PDB file of C-alpha atoms in Angstrom:
ATOM      1  CA  MET A 934      11.836   8.946   5.922  1.00  0.00           C
ATOM      2  CA  THR A 935       8.996   9.322   7.805  1.00  0.00           C
ATOM      3  CA  GLU A 936       4.970  10.356   6.044  1.00  0.00           C
ATOM      4  CA  GLY A 937       1.724   9.586   6.998  1.00  0.00           C
ATOM      5  CA  PHE A 938      -0.544   7.026   5.437  1.00  0.00           C
ATOM      6  CA  GLY A 939       0.904   7.327   1.941  1.00  0.00           C
ATOM      7  CA  LEU A 940      -2.079   8.050  -0.199  1.00  0.00           C
ATOM      8  CA  GLU A 941       0.863   8.510  -2.951  1.00  0.00           C
ATOM      9  CA  VAL A 942       1.877   4.693  -2.485  1.00  0.00           C
ATOM     10  CA  ILE A 943      -1.374   3.583  -3.035  1.00  0.00           C
ATOM     11  CA  GLU A 944      -2.156   5.716  -6.137  1.00  0.00           C
ATOM     12  CA  SER A 945       1.099   4.176  -7.445  1.00  0.00           C
ATOM     13  CA  MET A 946       0.090   0.787  -6.836  1.00  0.00           C
ATOM     14  CA  ALA A 947      -3.655   1.488  -8.580  1.00  0.00           C
ATOM     15  CA  HIS A 948      -1.738   2.180 -11.527  1.00  0.00           C
ATOM     16  CA  GLY A 949       0.783  -0.932 -11.268  1.00  0.00           C
ATOM     17  CA  ARG A 950       3.881   0.455  -9.845  1.00  0.00           C
ATOM     18  CA  LEU A 951       5.956  -1.426  -7.254  1.00  0.00           C
ATOM     19  CA  SER A 952       6.548   0.956  -4.744  1.00  0.00           C
ATOM     20  CA  LEU A 953       9.366   0.692  -2.414  1.00  0.00           C
ATOM     21  CA  CYS A 954       8.984   2.217   1.339  1.00  0.00           C
ATOM     22  CA  SER A 955      11.096   2.721   4.122  1.00  0.00           C
ATOM     23  CA  THR A 956      10.137   1.130   7.244  1.00  0.00           C
ATOM     24  CA  GLY A 957       9.693   4.650   8.656  1.00  0.00           C
ATOM     25  CA  ALA A 958       6.684   5.293   6.216  1.00  0.00           C
ATOM     26  CA  GLY A 959       3.015   5.017   6.920  1.00  0.00           C
ATOM     27  CA  ALA A 960       2.641   3.288   3.738  1.00  0.00           C
ATOM     28  CA  VAL A 961       4.869   0.201   4.936  1.00  0.00           C
ATOM     29  CA  ASP A 962       1.751  -1.624   6.312  1.00  0.00           C
ATOM     30  CA  ILE A 963       0.230  -1.446   2.832  1.00  0.00           C
ATOM     31  CA  ALA A 964       3.477  -1.399   0.528  1.00  0.00           C
ATOM     32  CA  LEU A 965       4.564  -4.795  -0.960  1.00  0.00           C
ATOM     33  CA  LYS A 966       8.421  -4.370  -0.142  1.00  0.00           C
ATOM     34  CA  SER A 967      10.157  -2.330   2.550  1.00  0.00           C
ATOM     35  CA  PHE A 968      13.537  -1.531   3.321  1.00  0.00           C
ATOM     36  CA  PRO A 969      14.799  -0.113   6.817  1.00  0.00           C
ATOM     37  CA  ALA A 970      14.892   3.758   6.762  1.00  0.00           C
ATOM     38  CA  GLY A 971      18.262   5.178   5.408  1.00  0.00           C
ATOM     39  CA  ASP A 972      19.600   1.824   4.179  1.00  0.00           C
ATOM     40  CA  VAL A 973      20.556   2.515   0.489  1.00  0.00           C
ATOM     41  CA  ASP A 974      22.325  -0.796   0.097  1.00  0.00           C
ATOM     42  CA  THR A 975      18.974  -2.564   0.237  1.00  0.00           C
ATOM     43  CA  LEU A 976      16.852  -0.228  -2.038  1.00  0.00           C
ATOM     44  CA  ALA A 977      19.624  -0.450  -4.381  1.00  0.00           C
ATOM     45  CA  SER A 978      19.306  -4.544  -4.279  1.00  0.00           C
ATOM     46  CA  TYR A 979      15.694  -4.289  -4.798  1.00  0.00           C
ATOM     47  CA  ILE A 980      16.446  -1.985  -7.700  1.00  0.00           C
ATOM     48  CA  ASN A 981      19.094  -4.393  -9.635  1.00  0.00           C
ATOM     49  CA  PHE A 982      17.136  -7.345  -8.714  1.00  0.00           C
ATOM     50  CA  TYR A 983      14.156  -6.143 -10.315  1.00  0.00           C
ATOM     51  CA  LYS A 984      15.837  -4.613 -13.227  1.00  0.00           C
ATOM     52  CA  MET A 985      17.474  -7.725 -13.821  1.00  0.00           C
ATOM     53  CA  ASN A 986      14.136  -9.963 -13.066  1.00  0.00           C
ATOM     54  CA  PRO A 987      11.292  -8.319 -15.425  1.00  0.00           C
ATOM     55  CA  ASP A 988       9.046 -11.376 -14.748  1.00  0.00           C
ATOM     56  CA  GLU A 989       9.155 -10.981 -11.017  1.00  0.00           C
ATOM     57  CA  LEU A 990       8.849  -6.996 -11.200  1.00  0.00           C
ATOM     58  CA  ALA A 991       5.620  -7.704 -13.197  1.00  0.00           C
ATOM     59  CA  ALA A 992       4.337 -10.306 -10.649  1.00  0.00           C
ATOM     60  CA  GLU A 993       4.641  -7.488  -8.048  1.00  0.00           C
ATOM     61  CA  CYS A 994       3.096  -4.931 -10.247  1.00  0.00           C
ATOM     62  CA  SER A 995       0.369  -6.933 -10.458  1.00  0.00           C
ATOM     63  CA  ARG A 996       0.166  -7.957  -6.841  1.00  0.00           C
ATOM     64  CA  ALA A 997       0.479  -3.893  -6.257  1.00  0.00           C
ATOM     65  CA  ARG A 998      -2.768  -3.463  -8.350  1.00  0.00           C
ATOM     66  CA  GLU A 999      -4.871  -6.205  -6.261  1.00  0.00           C
ATOM     67  CA  THR A1000      -3.656  -4.574  -2.755  1.00  0.00           C
ATOM     68  CA  ALA A1001      -4.545  -0.958  -4.131  1.00  0.00           C
ATOM     69  CA  ALA A1002      -7.898  -2.136  -5.015  1.00  0.00           C
ATOM     70  CA  GLN A1003      -8.580  -2.874  -1.212  1.00  0.00           C
ATOM     71  CA  TYR A1004      -8.280   0.878  -0.509  1.00  0.00           C
ATOM     72  CA  ALA A1005     -10.800   1.983  -3.305  1.00  0.00           C
ATOM     73  CA  TRP A1006     -13.170   4.684  -2.123  1.00  0.00           C
ATOM     74  CA  PRO A1007     -16.521   2.902  -2.262  1.00  0.00           C
ATOM     75  CA  LEU A1008     -14.898   0.317   0.224  1.00  0.00           C
ATOM     76  CA  ILE A1009     -13.192   2.635   2.339  1.00  0.00           C
ATOM     77  CA  ARG A1010     -16.343   4.818   2.611  1.00  0.00           C
ATOM     78  CA  GLN A1011     -18.182   1.262   3.815  1.00  0.00           C
ATOM     79  CA  ARG A1012     -15.665   0.988   6.347  1.00  0.00           C
ATOM     80  CA  TYR A1013     -16.301   4.254   8.039  1.00  0.00           C
ATOM     81  CA  ILE A1014     -19.902   3.898   7.350  1.00  0.00           C
ATOM     82  CA  ASP A1015     -19.732   0.419   9.360  1.00  0.00           C
ATOM     83  CA  VAL A1016     -17.563   1.985  11.781  1.00  0.00           C
ATOM     84  CA  TRP A1017     -19.949   4.512  12.296  1.00  0.00           C
ATOM     85  CA  LYS A1018     -23.119   1.892  12.643  1.00  0.00           C
ATOM     86  CA  SER A1019     -20.991   0.264  15.031  1.00  0.00           C
ATOM     87  CA  VAL A1020     -20.249   3.137  17.395  1.00  0.00           C
ATOM     88  CA  LEU A1021     -23.954   4.398  17.499  1.00  0.00           C
ATOM     89  CA  GLN A1022     -25.389   0.965  18.225  1.00  0.00           C
ATOM     90  CA  LYS A1023     -23.004   0.851  21.472  1.00  0.00           C
ATOM     91  CA  THR A1024     -23.909   4.180  22.563  1.00  0.00           C
ATOM     92  CA  GLY A1025     -27.853   3.579  22.110  1.00  0.00           C
ATOM     93  CA  GLU A1026     -28.212   6.428  19.452  1.00  0.00           C
TER      94      GLU A1026
END
């Protein structure tokens, strides 16, 4: 029901997979679809919806790839560098 950031979710999305996350998961901030933790009825409704609507599933999988691309390692590395440069500038280092 709970987890950290959810690197596995990003990896799945990078491969064009729809990832359904519970609201207790750390990845809920990046997941395209979420459901209340423990709510199996909502989870089942998502699964059934996408099973019956393959075009919607394909569109969500495409959006998943786009979202995951925002978390590519070169982009994350640059964000860390930018944060540290900002901190160092504020401290006068």
